[in-house]
PDB file of C-alpha atoms in Angstrom:
ATOM      1  CA  UNK A   1     -71.408-137.137 133.540  1.00  0.00           C
ATOM      2  CA  UNK A   2     -71.773-134.173 135.857  1.00  0.00           C
ATOM      3  CA  UNK A   3     -68.508-134.645 137.421  1.00  0.00           C
ATOM      4  CA  UNK A   4     -66.752-134.929 134.154  1.00  0.00           C
ATOM      5  CA  UNK A   5     -68.589-131.658 133.050  1.00  0.00           C
ATOM      6  CA  UNK A   6     -67.279-129.958 136.233  1.00  0.00           C
ATOM      7  CA  UNK A   7     -63.747-131.224 135.801  1.00  0.00           C
ATOM      8  CA  UNK A   8     -63.768-129.607 132.209  1.00  0.00           C
ATOM      9  CA  UNK A   9     -65.054-126.265 133.434  1.00  0.00           C
ATOM     10  CA  UNK A  10     -62.475-126.200 136.124  1.00  0.00           C
ATOM     11  CA  UNK A  11     -59.681-127.029 133.865  1.00  0.00           C
ATOM     12  CA  UNK A  12     -61.069-124.254 131.437  1.00  0.00           C
ATOM     13  CA  UNK A  13     -60.655-121.757 134.332  1.00  0.00           C
ATOM     14  CA  UNK A  14     -57.222-122.757 135.200  1.00  0.00           C
ATOM     15  CA  UNK A  15     -55.762-122.852 131.698  1.00  0.00           C
ATOM     16  CA  UNK A  16     -54.719-119.594 130.286  1.00  0.00           C
ATOM     17  CA  UNK A  17     -56.917-118.282 127.401  1.00  0.00           C
ATOM     18  CA  UNK A  18     -55.804-119.017 124.030  1.00  0.00           C
ATOM     19  CA  UNK A  19     -53.779-116.491 122.247  1.00  0.00           C
ATOM     20  CA  UNK A  20     -55.921-114.172 120.048  1.00  0.00           C
ATOM     21  CA  UNK A  21     -53.922-112.579 117.299  1.00  0.00           C
ATOM     22  CA  UNK A  22     -53.840-108.879 117.555  1.00  0.00           C
ATOM     23  CA  UNK A  23     -56.144-107.089 114.835  1.00  0.00           C
ATOM     24  CA  UNK A  24     -54.164-105.746 112.061  1.00  0.00           C
ATOM     25  CA  UNK A  25     -53.730-101.954 112.400  1.00  0.00           C
ATOM     26  CA  UNK A  26     -56.133-100.033 110.347  1.00  0.00           C
ATOM     27  CA  UNK A  27     -54.585 -98.284 107.290  1.00  0.00           C
ATOM     28  CA  UNK A  28     -53.833 -94.807 107.711  1.00  0.00           C
ATOM     29  CA  UNK A  29     -56.568 -92.835 106.095  1.00  0.00           C
ATOM     30  CA  UNK A  30     -55.523 -91.042 102.867  1.00  0.00           C
ATOM     31  CA  UNK A  31     -55.331 -87.240 103.388  1.00  0.00           C
ATOM     32  CA  UNK A  32     -57.506 -85.669 100.897  1.00  0.00           C
ATOM     33  CA  UNK A  33     -56.835 -82.151  99.789  1.00  0.00           C
ATOM     34  CA  UNK A  34     -59.489 -79.478 100.690  1.00  0.00           C
ATOM     35  CA  UNK A  35     -61.065 -79.479  97.447  1.00  0.00           C
ATOM     36  CA  UNK A  36     -63.116 -76.410  97.984  1.00  0.00           C
ATOM     37  CA  UNK A  37     -59.879 -74.356  98.884  1.00  0.00           C
ATOM     38  CA  UNK A  38     -58.172 -75.851  95.807  1.00  0.00           C
ATOM     39  CA  UNK A  39     -61.002 -74.688  93.696  1.00  0.00           C
ATOM     40  CA  UNK A  40     -60.840 -71.169  95.158  1.00  0.00           C
ATOM     41  CA  UNK A  41     -57.107 -70.964  94.709  1.00  0.00           C
ATOM     42  CA  UNK A  42     -56.996 -72.415  91.099  1.00  0.00           C
ATOM     43  CA  UNK A  43     -59.683 -69.759  90.198  1.00  0.00           C
ATOM     44  CA  UNK A  44     -57.525 -67.086  91.760  1.00  0.00           C
ATOM     45  CA  UNK A  45     -54.486 -68.659  89.793  1.00  0.00           C
ATOM     46  CA  UNK A  46     -56.452 -68.148  86.641  1.00  0.00           C
ATOM     47  CA  UNK A  47     -57.655 -64.618  87.320  1.00  0.00           C
ATOM     48  CA  UNK A  48     -53.915 -63.473  88.226  1.00  0.00           C
ATOM     49  CA  UNK A  49     -52.635 -65.224  85.060  1.00  0.00           C
ATOM     50  CA  UNK A  50     -55.278 -63.299  83.037  1.00  0.00           C
ATOM     51  CA  UNK A  51     -54.086 -60.002  84.522  1.00  0.00           C
ATOM     52  CA  UNK A  52     -50.269 -60.606  83.708  1.00  0.00           C
ATOM     53  CA  UNK A  53     -49.453 -58.182  80.912  1.00  0.00           C
ATOM     54  CA  UNK A  54     -46.644 -58.855  78.727  1.00  0.00           C
ATOM     55  CA  UNK A  55     -44.764 -56.143  76.956  1.00  0.00           C
ATOM     56  CA  UNK A  56     -45.878 -56.062  73.119  1.00  0.00           C
ATOM     57  CA  UNK A  57     -43.336 -58.089  71.073  1.00  0.00           C
ATOM     58  CA  UNK A  58     -42.777 -59.570  67.743  1.00  0.00           C
ATOM     59  CA  UNK A  59     -43.946 -62.964  69.386  1.00  0.00           C
ATOM     60  CA  UNK A  60     -47.568 -61.746  69.220  1.00  0.00           C
ATOM     61  CA  UNK A  61     -49.456 -63.354  66.335  1.00  0.00           C
ATOM     62  CA  UNK A  62     -46.429 -65.719  65.690  1.00  0.00           C
ATOM     63  CA  UNK A  63     -46.885 -69.350  65.741  1.00  0.00           C
ATOM     64  CA  UNK A  64     -44.092 -70.827  67.858  1.00  0.00           C
ATOM     65  CA  UNK A  65     -42.935 -74.359  67.270  1.00  0.00           C
ATOM     66  CA  UNK A  66     -42.597 -76.230  70.427  1.00  0.00           C
ATOM     67  CA  UNK A  67     -39.327 -77.811  71.356  1.00  0.00           C
ATOM     68  CA  UNK A  68     -38.650 -81.332  71.886  1.00  0.00           C
ATOM     69  CA  UNK A  69     -41.544 -83.049  73.950  1.00  0.00           C
ATOM     70  CA  UNK A  70     -38.980 -84.473  76.225  1.00  0.00           C
ATOM     71  CA  UNK A  71     -38.251 -81.023  77.623  1.00  0.00           C
ATOM     72  CA  UNK A  72     -41.816 -79.940  78.015  1.00  0.00           C
ATOM     73  CA  UNK A  73     -42.884 -79.139  81.583  1.00  0.00           C
ATOM     74  CA  UNK A  74     -45.296 -81.578  83.209  1.00  0.00           C
ATOM     75  CA  UNK A  75     -48.663 -81.800  81.791  1.00  0.00           C
ATOM     76  CA  UNK A  76     -51.940 -83.470  82.562  1.00  0.00           C
ATOM     77  CA  UNK A  77     -52.513 -86.323  80.179  1.00  0.00           C
ATOM     78  CA  UNK A  78     -55.294 -88.700  79.623  1.00  0.00           C
ATOM     79  CA  UNK A  79     -53.372 -91.413  81.440  1.00  0.00           C
ATOM     80  CA  UNK A  80     -53.097 -89.166  84.558  1.00  0.00           C
ATOM     81  CA  UNK A  81     -56.828 -90.273  85.483  1.00  0.00           C
ATOM     82  CA  UNK A  82     -58.090 -86.625  85.960  1.00  0.00           C
ATOM     83  CA  UNK A  83     -61.414 -87.373  84.636  1.00  0.00           C
ATOM     84  CA  UNK A  84     -64.616 -87.074  86.777  1.00  0.00           C
ATOM     85  CA  UNK A  85     -65.252 -90.833  86.943  1.00  0.00           C
ATOM     86  CA  UNK A  86     -61.684 -91.727  88.044  1.00  0.00           C
ATOM     87  CA  UNK A  87     -61.263 -88.812  90.553  1.00  0.00           C
ATOM     88  CA  UNK A  88     -64.054 -90.129  92.651  1.00  0.00           C
ATOM     89  CA  UNK A  89     -62.666 -93.513  93.241  1.00  0.00           C
ATOM     90  CA  UNK A  90     -58.832 -92.764  92.872  1.00  0.00           C
ATOM     91  CA  UNK A  91     -57.308 -89.337  92.528  1.00  0.00           C
ATOM     92  CA  UNK A  92     -53.696 -90.356  93.635  1.00  0.00           C
ATOM     93  CA  UNK A  93     -52.260 -90.227  90.116  1.00  0.00           C
ATOM     94  CA  UNK A  94     -54.015 -87.025  89.078  1.00  0.00           C
ATOM     95  CA  UNK A  95     -52.935 -85.250  92.464  1.00  0.00           C
ATOM     96  CA  UNK A  96     -49.305 -86.461  91.823  1.00  0.00           C
ATOM     97  CA  UNK A  97     -49.162 -85.044  88.327  1.00  0.00           C
ATOM     98  CA  UNK A  98     -50.820 -81.660  89.463  1.00  0.00           C
ATOM     99  CA  UNK A  99     -48.209 -81.498  92.338  1.00  0.00           C
ATOM    100  CA  UNK A 100     -45.430 -82.148  90.078  1.00  0.00           C
ATOM    101  CA  UNK A 101     -46.489 -79.423  87.669  1.00  0.00           C
ATOM    102  CA  UNK A 102     -47.180 -76.880  90.336  1.00  0.00           C
ATOM    103  CA  UNK A 103     -43.680 -77.419  91.593  1.00  0.00           C
ATOM    104  CA  UNK A 104     -42.270 -76.811  88.207  1.00  0.00           C
ATOM    105  CA  UNK A 105     -44.248 -73.580  87.613  1.00  0.00           C
ATOM    106  CA  UNK A 106     -43.368 -72.357  91.132  1.00  0.00           C
ATOM    107  CA  UNK A 107     -39.691 -72.794  90.304  1.00  0.00           C
ATOM    108  CA  UNK A 108     -40.085 -71.033  87.002  1.00  0.00           C
ATOM    109  CA  UNK A 109     -41.769 -68.100  88.744  1.00  0.00           C
ATOM    110  CA  UNK A 110     -38.843 -67.824  91.092  1.00  0.00           C
ATOM    111  CA  UNK A 111     -36.248 -68.170  88.254  1.00  0.00           C
ATOM    112  CA  UNK A 112     -34.330 -65.513  86.255  1.00  0.00           C
ATOM    113  CA  UNK A 113     -36.980 -65.323  83.420  1.00  0.00           C
ATOM    114  CA  UNK A 114     -39.307 -63.429  85.802  1.00  0.00           C
ATOM    115  CA  UNK A 115     -36.674 -61.222  87.359  1.00  0.00           C
ATOM    116  CA  UNK A 116     -37.292 -58.227  85.549  1.00  0.00           C
ATOM    117  CA  UNK A 117     -41.196 -58.666  85.810  1.00  0.00           C
ATOM    118  CA  UNK A 118     -41.653 -60.401  89.229  1.00  0.00           C
ATOM    119  CA  UNK A 119     -45.151 -61.952  89.982  1.00  0.00           C
ATOM    120  CA  UNK A 120     -45.364 -61.931  93.890  1.00  0.00           C
ATOM    121  CA  UNK A 121     -49.123 -62.475  93.999  1.00  0.00           C
ATOM    122  CA  UNK A 122     -49.019 -65.408  91.434  1.00  0.00           C
ATOM    123  CA  UNK A 123     -46.144 -66.896  93.284  1.00  0.00           C
ATOM    124  CA  UNK A 124     -47.931 -66.653  96.840  1.00  0.00           C
ATOM    125  CA  UNK A 125     -51.097 -68.105  95.070  1.00  0.00           C
ATOM    126  CA  UNK A 126     -49.237 -70.958  93.594  1.00  0.00           C
ATOM    127  CA  UNK A 127     -47.506 -71.703  96.842  1.00  0.00           C
ATOM    128  CA  UNK A 128     -50.825 -71.839  98.733  1.00  0.00           C
ATOM    129  CA  UNK A 129     -52.284 -74.185  96.054  1.00  0.00           C
ATOM    130  CA  UNK A 130     -49.291 -76.493  96.207  1.00  0.00           C
ATOM    131  CA  UNK A 131     -49.506 -76.602  99.930  1.00  0.00           C
ATOM    132  CA  UNK A 132     -53.139 -77.849  99.711  1.00  0.00           C
ATOM    133  CA  UNK A 133     -52.229 -80.413  97.042  1.00  0.00           C
ATOM    134  CA  UNK A 134     -49.289 -81.452  98.896  1.00  0.00           C
ATOM    135  CA  UNK A 135     -50.901 -82.505 102.197  1.00  0.00           C
ATOM    136  CA  UNK A 136     -49.335 -85.730 103.515  1.00  0.00           C
ATOM    137  CA  UNK A 137     -46.338 -85.532 101.248  1.00  0.00           C
ATOM    138  CA  UNK A 138     -44.312 -82.826 103.064  1.00  0.00           C
ATOM    139  CA  UNK A 139     -43.093 -79.579 101.766  1.00  0.00           C
ATOM    140  CA  UNK A 140     -41.406 -79.944  98.454  1.00  0.00           C
ATOM    141  CA  UNK A 141     -37.986 -78.313  98.035  1.00  0.00           C
ATOM    142  CA  UNK A 142     -37.500 -75.602  95.430  1.00  0.00           C
ATOM    143  CA  UNK A 143     -35.199 -76.660  92.484  1.00  0.00           C
ATOM    144  CA  UNK A 144     -33.142 -73.684  91.087  1.00  0.00           C
ATOM    145  CA  UNK A 145     -33.467 -73.718  87.417  1.00  0.00           C
ATOM    146  CA  UNK A 146     -30.268 -73.154  85.078  1.00  0.00           C
ATOM    147  CA  UNK A 147     -29.837 -69.511  84.199  1.00  0.00           C
ATOM    148  CA  UNK A 148     -31.545 -68.490  80.947  1.00  0.00           C
ATOM    149  CA  UNK A 149     -29.482 -66.397  78.357  1.00  0.00           C
ATOM    150  CA  UNK A 150     -30.648 -62.826  78.545  1.00  0.00           C
ATOM    151  CA  UNK A 151     -31.794 -62.706  74.942  1.00  0.00           C
ATOM    152  CA  UNK A 152     -33.956 -65.774  75.445  1.00  0.00           C
ATOM    153  CA  UNK A 153     -35.730 -64.711  78.667  1.00  0.00           C
ATOM    154  CA  UNK A 154     -38.663 -62.939  76.849  1.00  0.00           C
ATOM    155  CA  UNK A 155     -39.466 -65.912  74.905  1.00  0.00           C
ATOM    156  CA  UNK A 156     -38.986 -68.322  77.862  1.00  0.00           C
ATOM    157  CA  UNK A 157     -41.388 -66.120  79.825  1.00  0.00           C
ATOM    158  CA  UNK A 158     -43.881 -66.048  77.115  1.00  0.00           C
ATOM    159  CA  UNK A 159     -43.837 -69.845  76.686  1.00  0.00           C
ATOM    160  CA  UNK A 160     -44.109 -70.287  80.601  1.00  0.00           C
ATOM    161  CA  UNK A 161     -47.138 -68.121  80.949  1.00  0.00           C
ATOM    162  CA  UNK A 162     -48.740 -69.645  77.877  1.00  0.00           C
ATOM    163  CA  UNK A 163     -48.340 -73.114  79.330  1.00  0.00           C
ATOM    164  CA  UNK A 164     -49.336 -72.144  82.944  1.00  0.00           C
ATOM    165  CA  UNK A 165     -52.355 -70.534  81.697  1.00  0.00           C
ATOM    166  CA  UNK A 166     -53.360 -73.780  80.013  1.00  0.00           C
ATOM    167  CA  UNK A 167     -52.513 -75.874  82.892  1.00  0.00           C
ATOM    168  CA  UNK A 168     -54.555 -73.457  85.205  1.00  0.00           C
ATOM    169  CA  UNK A 169     -57.564 -73.921  83.155  1.00  0.00           C
ATOM    170  CA  UNK A 170     -57.089 -77.753  83.346  1.00  0.00           C
ATOM    171  CA  UNK A 171     -56.747 -77.862  87.152  1.00  0.00           C
ATOM    172  CA  UNK A 172     -59.458 -75.440  87.658  1.00  0.00           C
ATOM    173  CA  UNK A 173     -61.891 -77.885  85.945  1.00  0.00           C
ATOM    174  CA  UNK A 174     -60.473 -80.814  88.059  1.00  0.00           C
ATOM    175  CA  UNK A 175     -60.857 -78.903  91.409  1.00  0.00           C
ATOM    176  CA  UNK A 176     -64.204 -77.635  90.323  1.00  0.00           C
ATOM    177  CA  UNK A 177     -65.462 -81.252  89.796  1.00  0.00           C
ATOM    178  CA  UNK A 178     -63.882 -82.508  92.963  1.00  0.00           C
ATOM    179  CA  UNK A 179     -65.293 -79.763  95.200  1.00  0.00           C
ATOM    180  CA  UNK A 180     -68.903 -80.589  94.452  1.00  0.00           C
TER     181      UNK A 180
END
């Protein structure tokens, strides 16, 4: 029995080791935005928006009917999973919607509706916030918007600022919760 055992050991030493499958590469960790920086920038965005003064007009106190919902800018909906419980487990969908809306508003701020009332600080803060939310997705290109008729610019600017203020309030809540 001992000679047979020695022979088995000798063969085991002479034979190449069995092939071991290589371990699967670990999935790349998701790059998460710097929540604290996003919270600070979203608060700054809200502060700057509150400081934007529009010239007095006939639009004040007037109820404006919204145009076709298909043409609305990106908005955060319930289905975007920006609620506190979902944000803790999966924030991908929420961040995608925020990124989409930030790109839209950044493009609006650079359009002709703000040419007679440029907002450089607002644009800079928006760009910084977009950079933080954009991590891992590259730098988004600017999309030039179609020119707005001169007579419609004031109304378009008024609606854009109104919607941006509302959006800034929502993302401020999202970033405030996530930064805790």
